[in-house]
Amino acid sequence: MASASTTEPTRRDMLYIATGAAAAVGVGAAVWPLISQMNPDASTLALASTEVDISSIPEGGILTVKWRGKPVFVRHRTAKEIADVQAVKVDTLPDPQADSARVKKPEWLVVVGVCTHLGCVPLGHQGAHDGWFCPCHGSDYDASGRIRSGPAPRNLEVPAYTFVSDTKIQIG
Amino acid sequence: MSGHSTYVPSSAIGRWFESRLPIMGLMHSSFVAYPVPRNLNYWWTFGAILSFMLVAQIVTGIILVMHYTPHVDYAFNSIEHIMRDVNWGWMIRYAHANGASMFFVAVYIHMLRGLYYGSYKAPREVLWILGVIIYLLMMATGFMGYVLPWGQMSFWGATVITNLFSAIPLVGDAITTWLWGGYSVDNPTLNRFFSLHYLLPFMIAAVVGLHVWALHVVGQNNPAGVEVKNIERDTIPFTPYATLKDAFGLVLFLIFYSWFIFYTPNFLGHADNYIEANPLVTPAHIVPEWYYLPFYAILRAIPSKLGGVVAMFGAIAILAFLPWLDTSRVKSAAFRPVYKVFFWVFVMACLGLGYLGSQPPDGGYVIAARILTAYYFGFFIIIMPLLGLFEKTKPVPATIADAVLAKNGATASAH
Amino acid sequence: MVRTTKISLAVAALAGALSFSSIAMAADPHAAPTPDRQSWTFGGPFGKFDQAQLQRGFKVYREVCANCHSMSRVAIRTLADEGGPQFSDAQVKALAAEYKVKDGPNDSGEMFERAGRPSDKFPSPFANPEAARASLGAAPPDLSVIAKARSYSRGFPMFLLDAVIQYQEHGADYIYALLNGYTDANDPNWNAYFPGHKIGMAKPIDNGAVEYTDGSPATLQQYAKDVSAFLMWTAEPKLEERKKTGLRVMIFLLILAGLVYFTKKKVWANVQH
């Protein structure tokens, strides 16, 4: 509207400001749904919890289940593994956290199987601590899913979960 | 006519950029300084409305593709998923489905305006033919888009329309099989229609670019139908005058459009398209989308398969020859009293054909469709050439400025 | 002279159009009666569903329709959604658990049945349409969008006026009329409103078939009304949101139109056009 040839209307005119403002509001309101549609839809949000039967996991075994499109590791830890991870001095860790803060029952560890570095899936029972080892960039996790060495900044995430019964957990 | 831009950016960076890529100057000369006849009426806002609709359809369409699944087993359900689960999905889908109809409403008004004011006449023949090409591409796009929800009308509409090609002698069946990618409309057909439905709008956008380019070379026609002779006296700059007028026209059009999206979203659709496609059951009446109905009526009016198909495509193709069929030296119907009457009868004939296209093809309907089809072609082939030779036209103003003065003087004296 | 030509041509064209439509009236062979227009709470620009009616309609659907008809595009969880029957989350969870849902494969590769969850779609009474046809003689249509998939012709010019008066409930009216249309006591498959009058679905419901707990009359008419409303909701679950958004959009656009109009007028004031 800033045409050099039109001298009559001035930009300060209230009518022009109101019209421009209303048009801007309209464009904003129309654009919002076009952006919001990319957020998770109602059916995706409704599937956000899953039940897992853990009775068949042997001691030392890891079950991988899919939750929200990502792998979740359910690890039935041995007495030795529990003792090892509990013996670690917490303040020496890159992301200090006690094992007891990461489990509901010591023999069951539930973590999201996504490396906190750049999102690869770490391999179980590998690495220096026999926890997980990420093949992408060499992040090494212990049997509590805590980062011990490598580029990952944080421990493997513990999802929200509850024990529905002794043999069943609900994730999410 | 559009002239060279005298645009000089105010900032040093702007000048640096402009001397390397003069895009701001192009925008300025096309949409700011571009001289517009001062006597344009609101029928001329439909060009801007159509540009808006093209963008709206492309944007909503790209979004729908994010949630749609082009497969015979999932297409119908994915539409329901959009309507039920996707955030604002119902609104975006209704905006797109009704947007197609609005696009055609606007294009028909745009075309009839051209027909009324003689906008196809020299020097605007290429501009007009580009418009006919856009219209054809729109028809193809709309048809393939209607197939995607994979309802009963999608399926049977696709079956009937693709079968039109089987009327071609010798190679017809081979062409139909090729179009289908099989022996009937099926998953390969759905997938290719989806691909092309996504592609064609961008081709439309490209031809629209040419259409606007051609427009800016020859300049706009106007209700007086006389060419610009003096830029100072006859025209005004596009911005702010035409932009604001277009904006007002667009907002009114948006009210009309929103009525359909929010209050009667399924009025322009067909109930049968909420039944998933079933190749074993044909609906009682197969009806195309409303914007094809006049041509569908012409197709059914001719009692021969090949003849009907030829007539239907001919009805569109004939538009391209309009600049040479009209022999009148006067452009605007404002000064052609007899043409004006034939024009309005033509409009009614098109509406009548549209109504007949939606009715079952029997009895009085077929006879009526034949009469109106004869008028449709007669209007172009007989009336237009002869009328130009024999019609007594009213005196045409010498310039646009004279036309404006005459009109304002007349209203002043009437008061 | 010109004006008279114009008028006479217009009159001729109008007369032509009228005679076509009268031919149409006389020649229509599928003369099933037109369903009566009911009054619905969800009609018109401010329409809203009646929550209690949807809950009753769901009961009718569940106890009667669902024995034969699938509704496979509707998720159980949506019963708790705003603008729907709005059962509580706990009610929906309990309701869902009453359904048996096929799931799998499990670790040993087998499909198994489990209790339903709110995120499940309503399970179908038959595994596929062929099984339904084998058992019932014809496959009953899915009810998910049935209220939008059924309509009837209102004829010229009413079909044009419907856009203006916002009459959009043809489907619900048709379903209501159909359920009340079993008027031949000797033939349970005769229906006044079904095109051709021979309907595959024998009279599905009668007075007293479903027990209402909110004091509404347990009559066929009430059942038909409630289940038609319910099916309108399953077909158009965002109806309330749509009309509410529409009102805001319309108010905004009218204000914007006024602003743009006066701006335009002001700018053009100094130009002869």
Tab-separated table of N, CA, C and O in Angstrom, chain C residues 143-239:
chain	number	residue	atom	x	y	z
C	143	LEU	N	-22.722	-48.782	9.642
C	143	LEU	CA	-23.492	-47.625	10.108
C	143	LEU	C	-22.650	-46.385	10.400
C	143	LEU	O	-23.191	-45.355	10.781
C	144	SER	N	-21.322	-46.475	10.210
C	144	SER	CA	-20.458	-45.364	10.619
C	144	SER	C	-20.902	-44.026	10.040
C	144	SER	O	-20.973	-43.024	10.747
C	145	VAL	N	-21.171	-43.982	8.737
C	145	VAL	CA	-21.541	-42.709	8.109
C	145	VAL	C	-22.896	-42.811	7.421
C	145	VAL	O	-23.184	-42.085	6.482
C	146	ILE	N	-23.732	-43.720	7.913
C	146	ILE	CA	-24.979	-44.007	7.201
C	146	ILE	C	-25.867	-42.762	7.096
C	146	ILE	O	-26.559	-42.570	6.090
C	147	ALA	N	-25.821	-41.890	8.108
C	147	ALA	CA	-26.711	-40.714	8.067
C	147	ALA	C	-26.274	-39.720	6.991
C	147	ALA	O	-27.050	-38.857	6.601
C	148	LYS	N	-25.031	-39.841	6.509
C	148	LYS	CA	-24.610	-38.996	5.391
C	148	LYS	C	-24.694	-39.757	4.071
C	148	LYS	O	-24.630	-39.161	3.003
C	149	ALA	N	-24.797	-41.080	4.174
C	149	ALA	CA	-24.821	-41.911	2.967
C	149	ALA	C	-26.237	-42.136	2.452
C	149	ALA	O	-26.422	-42.766	1.425
C	150	ARG	N	-27.230	-41.665	3.194
C	150	ARG	CA	-28.615	-41.812	2.749
C	150	ARG	C	-29.210	-40.426	2.573
C	150	ARG	O	-28.971	-39.529	3.378
C	151	SER	N	-29.982	-40.293	1.532
C	151	SER	CA	-30.612	-39.013	1.277
C	151	SER	C	-31.838	-39.253	0.428
C	151	SER	O	-32.150	-40.397	0.099
C	152	TYR	N	-32.530	-38.217	0.090
C	152	TYR	CA	-33.644	-38.365	-0.822
C	152	TYR	C	-33.781	-37.061	-1.594
C	152	TYR	O	-33.303	-36.020	-1.155
C	153	SER	N	-34.405	-37.153	-2.744
C	153	SER	CA	-34.500	-35.985	-3.608
C	153	SER	C	-35.616	-35.068	-3.139
C	153	SER	O	-36.718	-35.504	-2.852
C	154	ARG	N	-35.315	-33.792	-3.049
C	154	ARG	CA	-36.331	-32.819	-2.670
C	154	ARG	C	-36.892	-32.130	-3.902
C	154	ARG	O	-37.837	-31.353	-3.793
C	155	GLY	N	-36.293	-32.393	-5.055
C	155	GLY	CA	-36.823	-31.817	-6.285
C	155	GLY	C	-36.500	-30.338	-6.433
C	155	GLY	O	-36.098	-29.666	-5.476
C	156	PHE	N	-36.672	-29.847	-7.651
C	156	PHE	CA	-36.470	-28.436	-7.919
C	156	PHE	C	-37.709	-27.668	-7.454
C	156	PHE	O	-38.826	-28.126	-7.697
C	157	PRO	N	-37.633	-26.527	-6.809
C	157	PRO	CA	-36.410	-25.799	-6.444
C	157	PRO	C	-35.943	-26.052	-5.013
C	157	PRO	O	-35.020	-25.412	-4.556
C	158	MET	N	-36.612	-27.008	-4.290
C	158	MET	CA	-36.259	-27.191	-2.878
C	158	MET	C	-34.798	-27.578	-2.692
C	158	MET	O	-34.155	-27.177	-1.732
C	159	PHE	N	-34.258	-28.350	-3.637
C	159	PHE	CA	-32.878	-28.800	-3.441
C	159	PHE	C	-31.911	-27.626	-3.451
C	159	PHE	O	-30.859	-27.667	-2.826
C	160	LEU	N	-32.283	-26.551	-4.158
C	160	LEU	CA	-31.437	-25.358	-4.143
C	160	LEU	C	-31.635	-24.582	-2.842
C	160	LEU	O	-30.677	-24.107	-2.238
C	161	LEU	N	-32.879	-24.503	-2.404
C	161	LEU	CA	-33.174	-23.753	-1.180
C	161	LEU	C	-32.529	-24.393	0.047
C	161	LEU	O	-32.211	-23.721	1.012
C	162	ASP	N	-32.337	-25.718	0.000
C	162	ASP	CA	-31.754	-26.409	1.152
C	162	ASP	C	-30.413	-25.823	1.555
C	162	ASP	O	-30.050	-25.831	2.737
C	163	ALA	N	-29.660	-25.315	0.571
C	163	ALA	CA	-28.373	-24.704	0.905
C	163	ALA	C	-28.582	-23.423	1.699
C	163	ALA	O	-27.782	-23.078	2.561
C	164	VAL	N	-29.664	-22.723	1.410
C	164	VAL	CA	-29.917	-21.447	2.066
C	164	VAL	C	-30.508	-21.666	3.459
C	164	VAL	O	-30.087	-21.035	4.426
C	165	ILE	N	-31.453	-22.589	3.554
C	165	ILE	CA	-32.076	-22.825	4.858
C	165	ILE	C	-31.278	-23.830	5.687
C	165	ILE	O	-31.672	-24.195	6.784
C	166	GLN	N	-30.148	-24.256	5.156
C	166	GLN	CA	-29.244	-25.174	5.863
C	166	GLN	C	-29.932	-26.470	6.257
C	166	GLN	O	-29.700	-26.999	7.347
C	167	TYR	N	-30.757	-26.995	5.396
C	167	TYR	CA	-31.344	-28.303	5.672
C	167	TYR	C	-30.320	-29.368	5.280
C	167	TYR	O	-29.998	-29.536	4.113
C	168	GLN	N	-29.788	-30.042	6.267
C	168	GLN	CA	-28.709	-31.007	6.060
C	168	GLN	C	-29.048	-32.354	6.682
C	168	GLN	O	-28.195	-33.218	6.778
C	169	GLU	N	-30.277	-32.523	7.158
C	169	GLU	CA	-30.605	-33.705	7.953
C	169	GLU	C	-31.411	-34.714	7.152
C	169	GLU	O	-32.198	-35.478	7.735
C	170	HIS	N	-31.227	-34.728	5.845
C	170	HIS	CA	-31.979	-35.675	5.009
C	170	HIS	C	-31.769	-37.111	5.490
C	170	HIS	O	-32.700	-37.900	5.545
C	171	GLY	N	-30.525	-37.422	5.830
C	171	GLY	CA	-30.194	-38.789	6.221
C	171	GLY	C	-30.902	-39.206	7.494
C	171	GLY	O	-31.499	-40.282	7.585
C	172	ALA	N	-30.860	-38.327	8.506
C	172	ALA	CA	-31.520	-38.636	9.776
C	172	ALA	C	-33.031	-38.761	9.572
C	172	ALA	O	-33.676	-39.661	10.123
C	173	ASP	N	-33.587	-37.874	8.757
C	173	ASP	CA	-35.026	-37.944	8.484
C	173	ASP	C	-35.388	-39.240	7.771
C	173	ASP	O	-36.427	-39.851	8.040
C	174	TYR	N	-34.516	-39.642	6.857
C	174	TYR	CA	-34.777	-40.884	6.120
C	174	TYR	C	-34.743	-42.091	7.052
C	174	TYR	O	-35.617	-42.970	7.000
C	175	ILE	N	-33.736	-42.130	7.927
C	175	ILE	CA	-33.629	-43.271	8.848
C	175	ILE	C	-34.845	-43.316	9.777
C	175	ILE	O	-35.427	-44.377	10.018
C	176	TYR	N	-35.233	-42.138	10.268
C	176	TYR	CA	-36.415	-42.077	11.135
C	176	TYR	C	-37.650	-42.588	10.396
C	176	TYR	O	-38.409	-43.413	10.918
C	177	ALA	N	-37.823	-42.105	9.168
C	177	ALA	CA	-38.997	-42.523	8.390
C	177	ALA	C	-38.949	-44.019	8.107
C	177	ALA	O	-39.962	-44.726	8.213
C	178	LEU	N	-37.749	-44.513	7.793
C	178	LEU	CA	-37.608	-45.931	7.461
C	178	LEU	C	-37.993	-46.811	8.643
C	178	LEU	O	-38.733	-47.794	8.492
C	179	LEU	N	-37.495	-46.448	9.839
C	179	LEU	CA	-37.776	-47.273	11.010
C	179	LEU	C	-39.264	-47.242	11.365
C	179	LEU	O	-39.783	-48.179	11.957
C	180	ASN	N	-39.940	-46.158	10.983
C	180	ASN	CA	-41.382	-46.070	11.208
C	180	ASN	C	-42.188	-46.525	10.000
C	180	ASN	O	-43.412	-46.427	10.004
C	181	GLY	N	-41.483	-47.002	8.963
C	181	GLY	CA	-42.157	-47.253	7.693
C	181	GLY	C	-42.620	-48.680	7.485
C	181	GLY	O	-43.069	-49.039	6.403
C	182	TYR	N	-42.504	-49.523	8.532
C	182	TYR	CA	-42.973	-50.917	8.405
C	182	TYR	C	-44.470	-50.956	8.713
C	182	TYR	O	-44.889	-51.306	9.810
C	183	THR	N	-45.253	-50.553	7.727
C	183	THR	CA	-46.677	-50.349	8.002
C	183	THR	C	-47.557	-51.483	7.497
C	183	THR	O	-48.770	-51.434	7.642
C	184	ASP	N	-46.953	-52.514	6.912
C	184	ASP	CA	-47.753	-53.650	6.460
C	184	ASP	C	-47.644	-54.748	7.513
C	184	ASP	O	-46.587	-55.364	7.678
C	185	ALA	N	-48.744	-54.989	8.234
C	185	ALA	CA	-48.700	-55.938	9.344
C	185	ALA	C	-48.398	-57.359	8.867
C	185	ALA	O	-47.888	-58.182	9.620
C	186	ASN	N	-48.708	-57.664	7.612
C	186	ASN	CA	-48.524	-59.025	7.123
C	186	ASN	C	-47.133	-59.280	6.549
C	186	ASN	O	-46.741	-60.416	6.361
C	187	ASP	N	-46.426	-58.193	6.214
C	187	ASP	CA	-45.126	-58.372	5.557
C	187	ASP	C	-44.063	-57.573	6.307
C	187	ASP	O	-44.002	-56.355	6.195
C	188	PRO	N	-43.233	-58.250	7.108
C	188	PRO	CA	-42.219	-57.513	7.874
C	188	PRO	C	-41.144	-56.897	6.977
C	188	PRO	O	-40.341	-56.108	7.453
C	189	ASN	N	-41.097	-57.264	5.709
C	189	ASN	CA	-40.077	-56.715	4.806
C	189	ASN	C	-40.636	-55.628	3.896
C	189	ASN	O	-39.990	-55.217	2.945
C	190	TRP	N	-41.864	-55.184	4.155
C	190	TRP	CA	-42.447	-54.110	3.356
C	190	TRP	C	-42.199	-52.803	4.066
C	190	TRP	O	-42.471	-52.658	5.257
C	191	ASN	N	-41.630	-51.841	3.350
C	191	ASN	CA	-41.363	-50.548	3.972
C	191	ASN	C	-41.809	-49.417	3.061
C	191	ASN	O	-41.451	-49.375	1.885
C	192	ALA	N	-42.580	-48.505	3.643
C	192	ALA	CA	-43.160	-47.425	2.844
C	192	ALA	C	-42.094	-46.520	2.245
C	192	ALA	O	-42.271	-45.972	1.167
C	193	TYR	N	-40.967	-46.342	2.947
C	193	TYR	CA	-39.999	-45.334	2.531
C	193	TYR	C	-38.802	-45.917	1.786
C	193	TYR	O	-37.943	-45.182	1.354
C	194	PHE	N	-38.746	-47.231	1.696
C	194	PHE	CA	-37.603	-47.835	1.014
C	194	PHE	C	-37.889	-47.854	-0.486
C	194	PHE	O	-38.977	-48.261	-0.893
C	195	PRO	N	-36.936	-47.392	-1.315
C	195	PRO	CA	-37.177	-47.400	-2.761
C	195	PRO	C	-37.512	-48.810	-3.234
C	195	PRO	O	-36.741	-49.741	-3.007
C	196	GLY	N	-38.662	-49.001	-3.822
C	196	GLY	CA	-39.096	-50.327	-4.247
C	196	GLY	C	-39.872	-51.076	-3.181
C	196	GLY	O	-40.451	-52.119	-3.448
C	197	HIS	N	-39.853	-50.531	-1.956
C	197	HIS	CA	-40.651	-51.037	-0.824
C	197	HIS	C	-40.239	-52.405	-0.278
C	197	HIS	O	-40.734	-52.803	0.764
C	198	LYS	N	-39.376	-53.160	-0.969
C	198	LYS	CA	-38.961	-54.460	-0.426
C	198	LYS	C	-37.589	-54.276	0.207
C	198	LYS	O	-36.591	-54.119	-0.495
C	199	ILE	N	-37.542	-54.309	1.524
C	199	ILE	CA	-36.274	-54.068	2.210
C	199	ILE	C	-35.783	-55.366	2.826
C	199	ILE	O	-36.573	-56.163	3.344
C	200	GLY	N	-34.456	-55.581	2.761
C	200	GLY	CA	-33.875	-56.806	3.295
C	200	GLY	C	-33.991	-56.894	4.796
C	200	GLY	O	-34.125	-57.978	5.369
C	201	MET	N	-33.963	-55.732	5.453
C	201	MET	CA	-34.030	-55.713	6.916
C	201	MET	C	-35.484	-55.826	7.367
C	201	MET	O	-36.276	-54.912	7.171
C	202	ALA	N	-35.849	-56.943	7.958
C	202	ALA	CA	-37.204	-57.081	8.496
C	202	ALA	C	-37.344	-56.136	9.686
C	202	ALA	O	-36.357	-55.786	10.335
C	203	LYS	N	-38.565	-55.741	9.952
C	203	LYS	CA	-38.839	-54.787	11.041
C	203	LYS	C	-37.947	-55.071	12.246
C	203	LYS	O	-38.091	-56.094	12.911
C	204	PRO	N	-36.994	-54.163	12.543
C	204	PRO	CA	-35.954	-54.499	13.520
C	204	PRO	C	-36.340	-54.180	14.962
C	204	PRO	O	-35.736	-54.710	15.894
C	205	ILE	N	-37.309	-53.314	15.167
C	205	ILE	CA	-37.540	-52.818	16.532
C	205	ILE	C	-39.005	-52.431	16.679
C	205	ILE	O	-39.645	-52.016	15.717
C	206	ASP	N	-39.517	-52.610	17.873
C	206	ASP	CA	-40.901	-52.229	18.117
C	206	ASP	C	-41.020	-51.661	19.530
C	206	ASP	O	-40.062	-51.704	20.315
C	207	ASN	N	-42.201	-51.191	19.872
C	207	ASN	CA	-42.427	-50.608	21.192
C	207	ASN	C	-41.902	-51.524	22.299
C	207	ASN	O	-42.090	-52.733	22.255
C	208	GLY	N	-41.228	-50.943	23.266
C	208	GLY	CA	-40.800	-51.685	24.440
C	208	GLY	C	-39.550	-52.540	24.270
C	208	GLY	O	-39.139	-53.221	25.194
C	209	ALA	N	-38.931	-52.513	23.103
C	209	ALA	CA	-37.789	-53.398	22.854
C	209	ALA	C	-36.560	-53.012	23.664
C	209	ALA	O	-35.742	-53.854	24.019
C	210	VAL	N	-36.418	-51.740	23.954
C	210	VAL	CA	-35.253	-51.267	24.697
C	210	VAL	C	-35.750	-50.528	25.924
C	210	VAL	O	-36.714	-49.764	25.853
C	211	GLU	N	-35.079	-50.780	27.039
C	211	GLU	CA	-35.508	-50.154	28.284
C	211	GLU	C	-34.795	-48.822	28.470
C	211	GLU	O	-33.565	-48.745	28.386
C	212	TYR	N	-35.531	-47.757	28.649
C	212	TYR	CA	-34.942	-46.442	28.920
C	212	TYR	C	-34.973	-46.184	30.412
C	212	TYR	O	-35.948	-46.502	31.085
C	213	THR	N	-33.910	-45.589	30.923
C	213	THR	CA	-33.847	-45.333	32.365
C	213	THR	C	-34.115	-43.875	32.700
C	213	THR	O	-34.203	-43.519	33.865
C	214	ASP	N	-34.228	-43.025	31.689
C	214	ASP	CA	-34.400	-41.604	31.995
C	214	ASP	C	-35.848	-41.144	31.852
C	214	ASP	O	-36.118	-39.941	31.788
C	215	GLY	N	-36.783	-42.093	31.792
C	215	GLY	CA	-38.190	-41.712	31.753
C	215	GLY	C	-38.721	-41.406	30.373
C	215	GLY	O	-39.899	-41.098	30.222
C	216	SER	N	-37.848	-41.482	29.334
C	216	SER	CA	-38.344	-41.252	27.978
C	216	SER	C	-39.252	-42.406	27.589
C	216	SER	O	-39.046	-43.537	28.016
C	217	PRO	N	-40.285	-42.130	26.763
C	217	PRO	CA	-41.223	-43.184	26.403
C	217	PRO	C	-40.534	-44.303	25.609
C	217	PRO	O	-39.729	-44.033	24.715
C	218	ALA	N	-40.837	-45.551	25.982
C	218	ALA	CA	-40.232	-46.700	25.307
C	218	ALA	C	-41.060	-47.061	24.083
C	218	ALA	O	-41.635	-48.139	23.996
C	219	THR	N	-41.137	-46.121	23.136
C	219	THR	CA	-41.949	-46.337	21.946
C	219	THR	C	-41.063	-46.414	20.713
C	219	THR	O	-39.933	-45.910	20.713
C	220	LEU	N	-41.614	-47.019	19.676
C	220	LEU	CA	-40.879	-47.122	18.419
C	220	LEU	C	-40.460	-45.750	17.920
C	220	LEU	O	-39.319	-45.544	17.492
C	221	GLN	N	-41.386	-44.779	18.010
C	221	GLN	CA	-41.065	-43.451	17.508
C	221	GLN	C	-39.889	-42.834	18.244
C	221	GLN	O	-39.003	-42.226	17.645
C	222	GLN	N	-39.899	-43.001	19.576
C	222	GLN	CA	-38.805	-42.441	20.370
C	222	GLN	C	-37.493	-43.152	20.049
C	222	GLN	O	-36.451	-42.510	19.897
C	223	TYR	N	-37.532	-44.469	19.923
C	223	TYR	CA	-36.320	-45.221	19.565
C	223	TYR	C	-35.778	-44.722	18.226
C	223	TYR	O	-34.575	-44.494	18.061
C	224	ALA	N	-36.697	-44.591	17.261
C	224	ALA	CA	-36.273	-44.200	15.918
C	224	ALA	C	-35.634	-42.817	15.942
C	224	ALA	O	-34.599	-42.575	15.327
C	225	LYS	N	-36.247	-41.939	16.709
C	225	LYS	CA	-35.723	-40.574	16.804
C	225	LYS	C	-34.332	-40.585	17.428
C	225	LYS	O	-33.381	-39.968	16.929
C	226	ASP	N	-34.207	-41.330	18.529
C	226	ASP	CA	-32.938	-41.330	19.259
C	226	ASP	C	-31.824	-41.978	18.451
C	226	ASP	O	-30.704	-41.481	18.407
C	227	VAL	N	-32.137	-43.086	17.810
C	227	VAL	CA	-31.070	-43.784	17.096
C	227	VAL	C	-30.700	-43.008	15.823
C	227	VAL	O	-29.539	-42.995	15.410
C	228	SER	N	-31.652	-42.299	15.235
C	228	SER	CA	-31.320	-41.464	14.072
C	228	SER	C	-30.375	-40.344	14.485
C	228	SER	O	-29.407	-40.037	13.773
C	229	ALA	N	-30.650	-39.734	15.630
C	229	ALA	CA	-29.760	-38.685	16.128
C	229	ALA	C	-28.380	-39.259	16.410
C	229	ALA	O	-27.357	-38.664	16.051
C	230	PHE	N	-28.366	-40.452	17.029
C	230	PHE	CA	-27.080	-41.082	17.329
C	230	PHE	C	-26.288	-41.342	16.047
C	230	PHE	O	-25.078	-41.097	15.984
C	231	LEU	N	-26.975	-41.817	15.020
C	231	LEU	CA	-26.280	-42.122	13.768
C	231	LEU	C	-25.826	-40.849	13.049
C	231	LEU	O	-24.842	-40.858	12.312
C	232	MET	N	-26.550	-39.760	13.270
C	232	MET	CA	-26.070	-38.477	12.735
C	232	MET	C	-24.768	-38.103	13.426
C	232	MET	O	-23.833	-37.617	12.784
C	233	TRP	N	-24.712	-38.369	14.724
C	233	TRP	CA	-23.475	-38.054	15.438
C	233	TRP	C	-22.320	-38.938	14.956
C	233	TRP	O	-21.214	-38.451	14.748
C	234	THR	N	-22.556	-40.245	14.783
C	234	THR	CA	-21.448	-41.101	14.333
C	234	THR	C	-20.987	-40.683	12.951
C	234	THR	O	-19.809	-40.791	12.629
C	235	ALA	N	-21.923	-40.179	12.120
C	235	ALA	CA	-21.538	-39.770	10.773
C	235	ALA	C	-20.802	-38.442	10.789
C	235	ALA	O	-19.930	-38.198	9.961
C	236	GLU	N	-21.153	-37.586	11.711
C	236	GLU	CA	-20.602	-36.231	11.725
C	236	GLU	C	-20.248	-35.850	13.159
C	236	GLU	O	-20.877	-34.973	13.754
C	237	PRO	N	-19.229	-36.525	13.740
C	237	PRO	CA	-18.941	-36.284	15.160
C	237	PRO	C	-18.457	-34.871	15.457
C	237	PRO	O	-18.503	-34.440	16.595
C	238	LYS	N	-18.003	-34.159	14.431
C	238	LYS	CA	-17.493	-32.804	14.669
C	238	LYS	C	-18.540	-31.745	14.339
C	238	LYS	O	-18.189	-30.583	14.133
C	239	LEU	N	-19.791	-32.142	14.271
C	239	LEU	CA	-20.845	-31.201	13.859
C	239	LEU	C	-20.903	-29.964	14.763
C	239	LEU	O	-20.940	-28.837	14.278
